mmCIF file of C-alpha atoms in Angstrom:
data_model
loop_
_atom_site.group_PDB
_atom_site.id
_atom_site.type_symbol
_atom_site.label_atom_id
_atom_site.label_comp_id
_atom_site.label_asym_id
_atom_site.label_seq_id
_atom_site.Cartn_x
_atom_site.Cartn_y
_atom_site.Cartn_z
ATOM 1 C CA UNK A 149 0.000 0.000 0.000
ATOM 2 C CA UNK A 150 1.303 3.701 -1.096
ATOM 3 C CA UNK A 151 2.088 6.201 2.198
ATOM 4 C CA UNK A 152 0.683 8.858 0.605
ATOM 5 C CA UNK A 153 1.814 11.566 3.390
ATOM 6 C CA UNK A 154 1.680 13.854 1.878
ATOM 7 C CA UNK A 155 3.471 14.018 4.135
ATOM 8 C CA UNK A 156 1.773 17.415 2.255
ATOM 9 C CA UNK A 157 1.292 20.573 4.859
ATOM 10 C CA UNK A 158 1.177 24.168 4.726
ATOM 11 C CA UNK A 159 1.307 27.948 6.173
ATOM 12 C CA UNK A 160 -1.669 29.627 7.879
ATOM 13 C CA UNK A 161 -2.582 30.899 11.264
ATOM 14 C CA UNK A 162 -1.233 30.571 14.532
ATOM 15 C CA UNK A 163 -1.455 27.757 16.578
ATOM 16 C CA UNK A 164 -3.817 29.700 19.326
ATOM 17 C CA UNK A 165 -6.237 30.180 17.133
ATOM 18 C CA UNK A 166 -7.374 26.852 17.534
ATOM 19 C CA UNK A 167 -8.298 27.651 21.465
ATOM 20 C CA UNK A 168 -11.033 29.364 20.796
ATOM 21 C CA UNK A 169 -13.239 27.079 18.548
ATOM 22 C CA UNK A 170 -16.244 25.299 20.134
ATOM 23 C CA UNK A 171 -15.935 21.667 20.174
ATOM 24 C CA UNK A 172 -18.158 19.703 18.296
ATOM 25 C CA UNK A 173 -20.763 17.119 19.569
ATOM 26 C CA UNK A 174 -18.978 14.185 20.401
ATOM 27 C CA UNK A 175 -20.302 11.204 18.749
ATOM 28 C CA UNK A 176 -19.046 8.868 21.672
ATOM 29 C CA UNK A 177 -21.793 10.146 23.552
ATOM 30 C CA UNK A 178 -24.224 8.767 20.840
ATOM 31 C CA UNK A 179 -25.990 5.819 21.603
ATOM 32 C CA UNK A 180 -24.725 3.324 19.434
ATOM 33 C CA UNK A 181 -22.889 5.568 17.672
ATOM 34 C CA UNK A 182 -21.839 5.206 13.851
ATOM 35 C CA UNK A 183 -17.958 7.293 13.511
ATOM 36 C CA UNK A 184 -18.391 10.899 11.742
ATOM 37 C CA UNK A 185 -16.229 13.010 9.959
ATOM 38 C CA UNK A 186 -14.780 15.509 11.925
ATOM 39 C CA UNK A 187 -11.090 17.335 11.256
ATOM 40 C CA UNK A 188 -8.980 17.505 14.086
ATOM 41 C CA UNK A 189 -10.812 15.261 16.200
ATOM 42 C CA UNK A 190 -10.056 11.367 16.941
ATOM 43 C CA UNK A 191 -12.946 10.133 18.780
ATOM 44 C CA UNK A 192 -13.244 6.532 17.618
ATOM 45 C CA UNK A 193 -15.934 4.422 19.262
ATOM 46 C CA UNK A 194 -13.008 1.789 20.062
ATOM 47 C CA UNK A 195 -10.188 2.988 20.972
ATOM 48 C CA UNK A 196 -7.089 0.852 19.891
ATOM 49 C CA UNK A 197 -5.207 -0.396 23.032
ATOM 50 C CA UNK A 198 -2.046 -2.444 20.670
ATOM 51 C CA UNK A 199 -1.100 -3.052 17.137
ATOM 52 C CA UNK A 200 1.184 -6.159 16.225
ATOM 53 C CA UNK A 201 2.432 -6.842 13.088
ATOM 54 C CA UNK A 202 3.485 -10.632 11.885
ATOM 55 C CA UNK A 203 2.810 -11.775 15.495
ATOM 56 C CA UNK A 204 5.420 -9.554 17.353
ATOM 57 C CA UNK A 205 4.064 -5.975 19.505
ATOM 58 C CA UNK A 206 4.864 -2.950 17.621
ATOM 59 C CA UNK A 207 2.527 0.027 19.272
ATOM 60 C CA UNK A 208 1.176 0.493 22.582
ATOM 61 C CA UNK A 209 -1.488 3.409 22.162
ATOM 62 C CA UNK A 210 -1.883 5.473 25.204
ATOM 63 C CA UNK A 211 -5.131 7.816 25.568
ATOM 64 C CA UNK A 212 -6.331 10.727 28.243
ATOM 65 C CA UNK A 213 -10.237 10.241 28.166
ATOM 66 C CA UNK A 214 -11.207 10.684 25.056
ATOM 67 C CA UNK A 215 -7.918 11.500 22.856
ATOM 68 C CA UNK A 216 -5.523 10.002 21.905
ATOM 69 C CA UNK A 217 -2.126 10.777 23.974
ATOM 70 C CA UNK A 218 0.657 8.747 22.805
ATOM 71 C CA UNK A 219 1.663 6.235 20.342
ATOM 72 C CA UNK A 220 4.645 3.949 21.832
ATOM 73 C CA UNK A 221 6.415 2.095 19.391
ATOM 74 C CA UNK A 222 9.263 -0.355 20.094
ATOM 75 C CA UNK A 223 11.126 1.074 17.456
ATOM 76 C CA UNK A 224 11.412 3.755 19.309
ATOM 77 C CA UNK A 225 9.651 6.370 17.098
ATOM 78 C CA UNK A 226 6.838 7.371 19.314
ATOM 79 C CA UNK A 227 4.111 9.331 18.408
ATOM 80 C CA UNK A 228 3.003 12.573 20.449
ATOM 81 C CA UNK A 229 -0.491 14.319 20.080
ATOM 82 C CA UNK A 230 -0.917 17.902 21.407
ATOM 83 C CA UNK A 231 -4.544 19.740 21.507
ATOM 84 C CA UNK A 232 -6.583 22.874 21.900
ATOM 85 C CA UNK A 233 -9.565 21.275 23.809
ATOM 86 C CA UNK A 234 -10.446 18.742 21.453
ATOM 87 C CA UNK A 235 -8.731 19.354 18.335
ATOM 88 C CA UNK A 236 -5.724 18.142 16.936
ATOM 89 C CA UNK A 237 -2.869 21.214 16.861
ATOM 90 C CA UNK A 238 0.244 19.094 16.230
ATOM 91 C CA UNK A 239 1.727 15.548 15.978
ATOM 92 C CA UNK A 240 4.877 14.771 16.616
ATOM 93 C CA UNK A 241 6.922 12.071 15.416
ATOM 94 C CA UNK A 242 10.510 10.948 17.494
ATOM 95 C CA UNK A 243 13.520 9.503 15.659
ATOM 96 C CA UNK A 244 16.478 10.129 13.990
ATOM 97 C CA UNK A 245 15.056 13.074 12.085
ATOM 98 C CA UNK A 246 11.655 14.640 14.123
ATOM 99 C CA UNK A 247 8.933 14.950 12.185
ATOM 100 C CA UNK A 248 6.484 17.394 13.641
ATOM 101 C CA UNK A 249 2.545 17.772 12.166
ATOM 102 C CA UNK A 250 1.159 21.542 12.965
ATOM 103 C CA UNK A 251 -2.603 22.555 11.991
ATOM 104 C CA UNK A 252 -4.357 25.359 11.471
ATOM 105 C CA UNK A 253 -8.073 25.850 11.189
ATOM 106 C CA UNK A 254 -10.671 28.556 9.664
ATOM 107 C CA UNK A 255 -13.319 29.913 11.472
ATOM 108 C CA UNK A 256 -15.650 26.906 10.845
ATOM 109 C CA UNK A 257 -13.257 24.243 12.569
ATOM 110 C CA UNK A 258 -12.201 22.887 9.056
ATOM 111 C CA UNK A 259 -8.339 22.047 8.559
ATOM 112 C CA UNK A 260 -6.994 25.902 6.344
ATOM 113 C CA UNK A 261 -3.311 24.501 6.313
ATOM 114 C CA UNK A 262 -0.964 21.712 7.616
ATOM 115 C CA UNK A 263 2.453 22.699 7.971
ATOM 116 C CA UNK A 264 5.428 19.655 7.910
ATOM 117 C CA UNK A 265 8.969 20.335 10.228
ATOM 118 C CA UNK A 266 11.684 17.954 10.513
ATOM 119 C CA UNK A 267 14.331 18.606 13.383
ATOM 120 C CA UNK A 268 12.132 22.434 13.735
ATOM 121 C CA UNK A 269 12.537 23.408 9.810
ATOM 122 C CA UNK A 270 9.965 24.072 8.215
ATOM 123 C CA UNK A 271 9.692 21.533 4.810
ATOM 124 C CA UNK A 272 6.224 21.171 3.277
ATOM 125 C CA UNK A 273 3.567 22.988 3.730
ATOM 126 C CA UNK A 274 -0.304 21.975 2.062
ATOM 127 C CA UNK A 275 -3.335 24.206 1.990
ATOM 128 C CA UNK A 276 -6.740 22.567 1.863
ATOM 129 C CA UNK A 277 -9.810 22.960 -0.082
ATOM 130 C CA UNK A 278 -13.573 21.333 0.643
ATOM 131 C CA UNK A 279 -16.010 20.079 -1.200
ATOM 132 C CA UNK A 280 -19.792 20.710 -0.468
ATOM 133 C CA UNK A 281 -20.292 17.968 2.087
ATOM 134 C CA UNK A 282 -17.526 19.591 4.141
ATOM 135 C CA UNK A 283 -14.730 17.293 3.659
ATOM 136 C CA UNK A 284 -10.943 17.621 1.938
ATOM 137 C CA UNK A 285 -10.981 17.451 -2.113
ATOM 138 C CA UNK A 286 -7.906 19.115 -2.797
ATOM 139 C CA UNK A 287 -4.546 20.361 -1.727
ATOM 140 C CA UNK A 288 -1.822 22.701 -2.846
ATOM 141 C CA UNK A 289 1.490 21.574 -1.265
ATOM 142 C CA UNK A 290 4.517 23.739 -1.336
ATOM 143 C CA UNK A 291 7.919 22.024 -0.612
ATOM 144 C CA UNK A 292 10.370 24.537 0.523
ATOM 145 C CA UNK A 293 13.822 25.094 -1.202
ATOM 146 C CA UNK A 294 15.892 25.045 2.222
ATOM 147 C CA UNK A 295 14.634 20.899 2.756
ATOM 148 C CA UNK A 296 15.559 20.197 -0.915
ATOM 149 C CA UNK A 297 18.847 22.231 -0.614
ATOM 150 C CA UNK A 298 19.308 20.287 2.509
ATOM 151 C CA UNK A 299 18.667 16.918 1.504
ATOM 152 C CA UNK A 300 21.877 17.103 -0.813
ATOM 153 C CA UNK A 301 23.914 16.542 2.219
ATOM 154 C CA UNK A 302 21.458 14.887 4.483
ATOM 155 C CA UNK A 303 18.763 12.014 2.968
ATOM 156 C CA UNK A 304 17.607 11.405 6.161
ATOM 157 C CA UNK A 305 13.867 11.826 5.592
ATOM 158 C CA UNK A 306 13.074 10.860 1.708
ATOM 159 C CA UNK A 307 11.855 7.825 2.860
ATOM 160 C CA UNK A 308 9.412 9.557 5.672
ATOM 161 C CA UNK A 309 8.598 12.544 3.716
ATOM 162 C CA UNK A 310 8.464 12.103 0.305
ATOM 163 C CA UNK A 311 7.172 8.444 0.372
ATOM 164 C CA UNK A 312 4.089 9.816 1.873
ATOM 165 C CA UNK A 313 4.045 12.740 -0.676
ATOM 166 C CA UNK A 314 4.575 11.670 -3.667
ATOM 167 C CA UNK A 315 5.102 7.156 -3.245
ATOM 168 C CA UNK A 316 8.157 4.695 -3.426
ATOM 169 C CA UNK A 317 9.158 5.318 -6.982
ATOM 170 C CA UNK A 318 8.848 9.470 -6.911
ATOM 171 C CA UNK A 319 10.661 8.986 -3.661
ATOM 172 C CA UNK A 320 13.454 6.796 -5.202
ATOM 173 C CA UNK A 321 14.288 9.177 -8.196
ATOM 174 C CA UNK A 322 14.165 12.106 -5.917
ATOM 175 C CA UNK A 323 16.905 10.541 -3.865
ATOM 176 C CA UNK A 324 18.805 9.443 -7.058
ATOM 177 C CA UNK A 325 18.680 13.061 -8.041
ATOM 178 C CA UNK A 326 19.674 14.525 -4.450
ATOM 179 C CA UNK A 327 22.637 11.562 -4.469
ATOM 180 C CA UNK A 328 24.230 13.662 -8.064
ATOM 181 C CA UNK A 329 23.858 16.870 -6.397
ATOM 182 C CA UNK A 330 26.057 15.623 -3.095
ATOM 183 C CA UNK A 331 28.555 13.889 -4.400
ATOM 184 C CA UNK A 332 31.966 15.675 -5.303
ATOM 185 C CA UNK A 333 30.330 18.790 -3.540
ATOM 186 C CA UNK A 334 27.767 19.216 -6.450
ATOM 187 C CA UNK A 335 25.319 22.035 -5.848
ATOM 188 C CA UNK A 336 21.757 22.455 -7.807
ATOM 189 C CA UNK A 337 19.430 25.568 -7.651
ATOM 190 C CA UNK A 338 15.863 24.730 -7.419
ATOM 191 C CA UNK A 339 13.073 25.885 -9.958
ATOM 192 C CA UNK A 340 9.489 24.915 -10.584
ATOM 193 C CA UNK A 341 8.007 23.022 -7.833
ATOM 194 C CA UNK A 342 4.382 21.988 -8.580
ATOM 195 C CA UNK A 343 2.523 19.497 -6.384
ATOM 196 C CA UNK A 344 -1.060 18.656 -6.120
ATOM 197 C CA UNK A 345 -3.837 16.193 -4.901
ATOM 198 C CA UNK A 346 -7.430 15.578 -6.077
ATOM 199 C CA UNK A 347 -9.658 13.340 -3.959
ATOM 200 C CA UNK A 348 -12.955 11.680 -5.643
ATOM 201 C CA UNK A 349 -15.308 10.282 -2.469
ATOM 202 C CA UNK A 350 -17.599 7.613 -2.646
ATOM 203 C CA UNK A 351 -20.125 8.712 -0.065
ATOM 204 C CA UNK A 352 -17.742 8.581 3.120
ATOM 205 C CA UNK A 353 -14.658 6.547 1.943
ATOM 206 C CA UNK A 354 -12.364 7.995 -0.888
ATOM 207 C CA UNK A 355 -12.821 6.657 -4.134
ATOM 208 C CA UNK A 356 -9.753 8.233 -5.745
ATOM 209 C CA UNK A 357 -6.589 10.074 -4.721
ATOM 210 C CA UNK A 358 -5.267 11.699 -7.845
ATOM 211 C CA UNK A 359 -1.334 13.284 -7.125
ATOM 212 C CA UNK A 360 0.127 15.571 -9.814
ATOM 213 C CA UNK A 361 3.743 16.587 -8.883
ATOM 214 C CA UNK A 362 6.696 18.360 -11.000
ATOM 215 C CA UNK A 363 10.041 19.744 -9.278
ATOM 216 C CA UNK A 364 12.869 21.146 -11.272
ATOM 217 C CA UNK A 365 16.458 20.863 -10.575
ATOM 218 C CA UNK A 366 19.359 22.514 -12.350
ATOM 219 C CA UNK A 367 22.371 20.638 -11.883
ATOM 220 C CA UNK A 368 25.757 23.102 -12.248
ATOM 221 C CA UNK A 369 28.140 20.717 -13.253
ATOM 222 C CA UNK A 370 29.507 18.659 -16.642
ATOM 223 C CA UNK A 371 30.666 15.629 -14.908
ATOM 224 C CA UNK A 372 28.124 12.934 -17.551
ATOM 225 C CA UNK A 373 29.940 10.118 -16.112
ATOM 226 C CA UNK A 374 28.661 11.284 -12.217
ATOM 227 C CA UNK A 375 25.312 12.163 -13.616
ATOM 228 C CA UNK A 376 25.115 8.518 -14.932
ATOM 229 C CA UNK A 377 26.151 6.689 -11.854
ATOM 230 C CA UNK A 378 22.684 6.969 -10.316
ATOM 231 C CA UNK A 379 20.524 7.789 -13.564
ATOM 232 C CA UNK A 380 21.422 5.325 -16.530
ATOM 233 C CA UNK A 381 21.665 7.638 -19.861
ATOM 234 C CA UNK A 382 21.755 6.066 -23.351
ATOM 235 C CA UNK A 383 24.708 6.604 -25.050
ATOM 236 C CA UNK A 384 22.478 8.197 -28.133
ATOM 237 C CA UNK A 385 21.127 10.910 -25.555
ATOM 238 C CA UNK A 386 24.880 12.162 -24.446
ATOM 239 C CA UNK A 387 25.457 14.697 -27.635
ATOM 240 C CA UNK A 388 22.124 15.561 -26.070
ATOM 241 C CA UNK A 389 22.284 16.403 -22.822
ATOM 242 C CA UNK A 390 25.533 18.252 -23.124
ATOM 243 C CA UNK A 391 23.908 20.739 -25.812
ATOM 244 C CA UNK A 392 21.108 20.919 -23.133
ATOM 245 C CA UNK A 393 24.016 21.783 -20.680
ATOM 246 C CA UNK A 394 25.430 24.798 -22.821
ATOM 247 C CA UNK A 395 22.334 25.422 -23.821
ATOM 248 C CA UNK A 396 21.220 26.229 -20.169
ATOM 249 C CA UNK A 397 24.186 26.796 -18.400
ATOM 250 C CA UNK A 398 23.430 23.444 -16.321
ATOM 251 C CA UNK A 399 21.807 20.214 -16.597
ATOM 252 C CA UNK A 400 18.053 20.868 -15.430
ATOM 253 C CA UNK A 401 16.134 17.742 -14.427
ATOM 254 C CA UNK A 402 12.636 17.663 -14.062
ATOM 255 C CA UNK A 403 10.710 14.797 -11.466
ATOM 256 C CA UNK A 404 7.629 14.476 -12.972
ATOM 257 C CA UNK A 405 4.717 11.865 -11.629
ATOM 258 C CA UNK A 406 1.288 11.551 -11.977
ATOM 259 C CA UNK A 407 -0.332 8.634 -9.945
ATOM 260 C CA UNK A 408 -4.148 8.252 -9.324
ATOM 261 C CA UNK A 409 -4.809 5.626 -6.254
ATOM 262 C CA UNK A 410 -8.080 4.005 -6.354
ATOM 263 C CA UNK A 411 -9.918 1.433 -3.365
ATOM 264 C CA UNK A 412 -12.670 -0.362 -2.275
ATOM 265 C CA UNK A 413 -14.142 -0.646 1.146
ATOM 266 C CA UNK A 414 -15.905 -2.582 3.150
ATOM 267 C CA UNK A 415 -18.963 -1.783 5.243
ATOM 268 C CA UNK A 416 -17.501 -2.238 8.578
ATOM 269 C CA UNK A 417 -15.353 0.579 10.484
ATOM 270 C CA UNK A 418 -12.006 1.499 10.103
ATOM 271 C CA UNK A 419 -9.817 2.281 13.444
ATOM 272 C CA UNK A 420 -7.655 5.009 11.708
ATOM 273 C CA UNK A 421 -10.679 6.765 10.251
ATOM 274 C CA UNK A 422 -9.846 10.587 10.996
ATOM 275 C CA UNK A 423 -6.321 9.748 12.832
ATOM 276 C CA UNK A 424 -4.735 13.069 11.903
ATOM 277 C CA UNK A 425 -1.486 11.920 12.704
ATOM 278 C CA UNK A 426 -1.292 10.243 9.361
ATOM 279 C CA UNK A 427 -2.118 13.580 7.363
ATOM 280 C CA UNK A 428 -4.232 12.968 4.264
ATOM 281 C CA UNK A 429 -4.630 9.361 3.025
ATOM 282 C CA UNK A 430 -8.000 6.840 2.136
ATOM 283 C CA UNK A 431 -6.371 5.275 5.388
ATOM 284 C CA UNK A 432 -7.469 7.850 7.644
ATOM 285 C CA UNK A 433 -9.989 9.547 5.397
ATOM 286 C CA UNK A 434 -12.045 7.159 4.646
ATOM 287 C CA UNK A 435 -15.218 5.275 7.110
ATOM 288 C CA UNK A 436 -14.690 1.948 6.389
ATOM 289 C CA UNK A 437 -11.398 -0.657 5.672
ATOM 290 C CA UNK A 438 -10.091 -0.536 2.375
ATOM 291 C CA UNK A 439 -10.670 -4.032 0.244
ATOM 292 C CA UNK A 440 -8.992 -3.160 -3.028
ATOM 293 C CA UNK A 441 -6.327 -0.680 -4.042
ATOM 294 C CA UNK A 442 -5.152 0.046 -7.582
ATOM 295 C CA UNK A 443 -1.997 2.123 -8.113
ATOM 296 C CA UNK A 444 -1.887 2.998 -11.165
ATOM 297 C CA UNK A 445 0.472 6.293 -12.863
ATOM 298 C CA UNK A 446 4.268 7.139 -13.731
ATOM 299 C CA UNK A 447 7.442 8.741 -12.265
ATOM 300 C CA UNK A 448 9.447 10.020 -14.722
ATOM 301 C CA UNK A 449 13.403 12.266 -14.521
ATOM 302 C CA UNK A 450 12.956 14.238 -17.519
ATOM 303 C CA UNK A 451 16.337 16.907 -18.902
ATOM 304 C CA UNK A 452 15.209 20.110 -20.857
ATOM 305 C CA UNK A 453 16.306 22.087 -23.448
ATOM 306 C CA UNK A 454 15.017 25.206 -25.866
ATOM 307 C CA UNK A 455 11.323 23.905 -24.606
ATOM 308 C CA UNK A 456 11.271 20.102 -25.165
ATOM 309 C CA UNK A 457 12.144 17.819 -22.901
ATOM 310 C CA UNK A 458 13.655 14.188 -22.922
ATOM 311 C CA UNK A 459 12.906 11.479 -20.696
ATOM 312 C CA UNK A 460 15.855 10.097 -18.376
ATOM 313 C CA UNK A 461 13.954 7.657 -16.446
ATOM 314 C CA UNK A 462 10.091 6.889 -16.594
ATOM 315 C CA UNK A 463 9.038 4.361 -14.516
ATOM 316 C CA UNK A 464 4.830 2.971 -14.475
ATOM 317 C CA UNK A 465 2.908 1.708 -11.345
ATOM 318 C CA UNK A 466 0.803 -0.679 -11.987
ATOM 319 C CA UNK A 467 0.517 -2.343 -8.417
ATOM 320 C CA UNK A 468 -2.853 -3.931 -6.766
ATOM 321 C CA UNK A 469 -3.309 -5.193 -3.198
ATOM 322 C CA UNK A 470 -6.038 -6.966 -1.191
ATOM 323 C CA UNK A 471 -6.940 -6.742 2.119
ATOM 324 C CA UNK A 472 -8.845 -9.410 4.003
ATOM 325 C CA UNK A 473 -10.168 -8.638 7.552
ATOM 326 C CA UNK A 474 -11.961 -10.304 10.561
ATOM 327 C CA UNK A 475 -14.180 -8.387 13.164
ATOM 328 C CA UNK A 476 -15.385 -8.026 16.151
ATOM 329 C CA UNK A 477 -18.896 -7.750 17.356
ATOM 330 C CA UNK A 478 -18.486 -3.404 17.256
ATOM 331 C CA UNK A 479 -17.595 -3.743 13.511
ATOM 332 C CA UNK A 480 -14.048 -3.365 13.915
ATOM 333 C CA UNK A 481 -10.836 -5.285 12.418
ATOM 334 C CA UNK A 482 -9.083 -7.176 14.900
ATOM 335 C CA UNK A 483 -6.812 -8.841 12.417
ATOM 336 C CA UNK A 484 -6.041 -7.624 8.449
ATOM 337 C CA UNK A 485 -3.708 -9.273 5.946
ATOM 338 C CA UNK A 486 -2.511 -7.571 2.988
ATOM 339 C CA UNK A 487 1.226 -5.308 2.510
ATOM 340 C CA UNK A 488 1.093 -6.870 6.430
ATOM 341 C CA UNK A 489 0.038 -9.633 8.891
ATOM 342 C CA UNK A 490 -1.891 -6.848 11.771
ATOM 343 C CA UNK A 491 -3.751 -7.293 15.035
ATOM 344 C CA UNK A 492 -5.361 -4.833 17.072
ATOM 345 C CA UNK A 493 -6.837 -4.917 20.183
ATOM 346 C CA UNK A 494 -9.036 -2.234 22.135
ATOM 347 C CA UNK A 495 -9.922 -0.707 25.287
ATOM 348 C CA UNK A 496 -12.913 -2.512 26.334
#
């Protein structure tokens, strides 16, 4: 299954302007109650107590009434949640680079902006729009030059942050570019940086996740033979790419993907339905357990030159997965199998 993080966040309002909101009716005080949409709030009618995965104890969740605290993993990366009354205001992820969620709301208690920090710098940034039934259908991320710049010297955090933005493969080519751009003390200037994501819903699950993403680098060096270390050029293209190199006074590489996720639920309820701590994905978006999910799109390292452009590297996705669950008596999962063998159990 695709981490779609997106990891995606962006700037807004301060962080006290979340105190004064009024908290919305708590559907744990429902009889029987069915789970609602609500941003920045994690009521779920079970409350996950562990989550194993292949048999061995990976999270202990940890709640104060009726939100959720802390997630303790044995991996050490441990989960933090912070709140104005009721809502959601920031997440924050330990480990060898912290990651650290912030939120920001409008005057109707709807998510404005998310804002993404690693180690307290600022690196993406997302602003949100709704759709007429209230809930996400779009947002505008922004990554910021300084975390590109940065990640020349430092990958630490490709895998966390732009696995959930933009997939495995975008990820990948993004860290074969950043890998040309550190070694020998390369440097590269960032241009265009375009990323997007359009969600489809199905009543309350999400149908379709739609991610459009472009980022321009311009390399300044003529060392071919590093270029081609971590992105394989044909021979033919080398008269090329060193025109596009005079041409432009660099070597400008464009990441390009375009990936459209698609699933299929179930009618039973899903335990990470409106866990903000995984930002925007049909995990957490989405009522009910995902069945079926289609990934289906490219990732492609383009060069440019006078206005046309020249693939390097264009990889499809094409992948499928199925999920198959059993349930308790409240409609929950206590065990999936799919990308993973999981258990939960819950606070009774």
């Amino acid at each position: 299954m695709k981490k779609i993080a997106i990891s995606l966040c962006a700037l807004a309002l301060m962080v006290g302007a979340v105190s004064c909101k009024k908290d919305k009716i708590d559907p744990i005080a429902e009889e029987n109650p069915v789970p609602v949409y609500a941003e920045g709030i994690y009521h779920p009618t079970l409350k996950i107590a562990t989550v194993s995965e292949d048999g061995e104890l990976t999270q202990q969740w940890n709640w104060v009434g009726d939100n959720l605290d802390q997630i303790v993993a044995t991996n050490g990366e441990n989960v933090t949640y912070n709140y104005s009354g009721n809502y959601i205001s920031k997440v924050t992820t330990a480990g060898d680079r912290a990651e650290e969620i912030r939120y920001y709301y409008d005057g109707s208690n709807a998510f404005q902006s998310c804002e993404i920090y690693y180690d307290g710098v600022k690196a993406l940034t997302m602003l949100f729009t709704h759709n007429a039934a209230g809930k996400i259908s779009s947002a505008d991320v922004t990554i910021e030059d300084s975390f590109l710049l940065s990640l020349a010297g430092d990958l630490l955090g490709f895998d966390s942050s732009f696995e959930k933005l933009l997939g495995r493969p975008a990820a990948e080519s993004m860290i074969a570019m950043a890998k040309i751009a550190h070694a020998k003390g390369t440097k590269f200037s960032v241009g265009e940086k375009v990323v997007t994501a359009n969600l489809e819903w199905a009543g309350e699950n999400v149908a379709n996740l739609m991610l459009q993403a472009s980022v321009t680098l311009t390399l300044d060096t003529n060392d071919l033979n590093l270029v081609q270390q971590f992105l394989p050029i044909p021979e033919e293209y080398l008269p090329i790419i060193q025109m596009a190199m005079t041409y432009n006074g660099g070597l400008p590489l464009t990441l390009a993907l375009n990936d459209t996720i698609s699933s299929t639920y179930d009618t039973n309820y899903n335990p990470m339905f409106c866990n903000w701590g995984m930002m925007v994905s049909p995990e957490n978006l989405s009522l009910n357990n995902i069945l079926t999910q289609t990934n289906k799109g490219a990732v492609s390292v383009k060069v440019s030159m006078m206005g046309q452009s020249m693939d390097l590297l264009n990889n499809p996705m094409d992948d499928y997965t199925e999920y198959l669950y059993q349930y308790n008596d409240k409609k929950y999962p206590t065990r999936v199998s799919g990308d993973a063998e999981r258990e939960y159990t819950y606070i009774q």
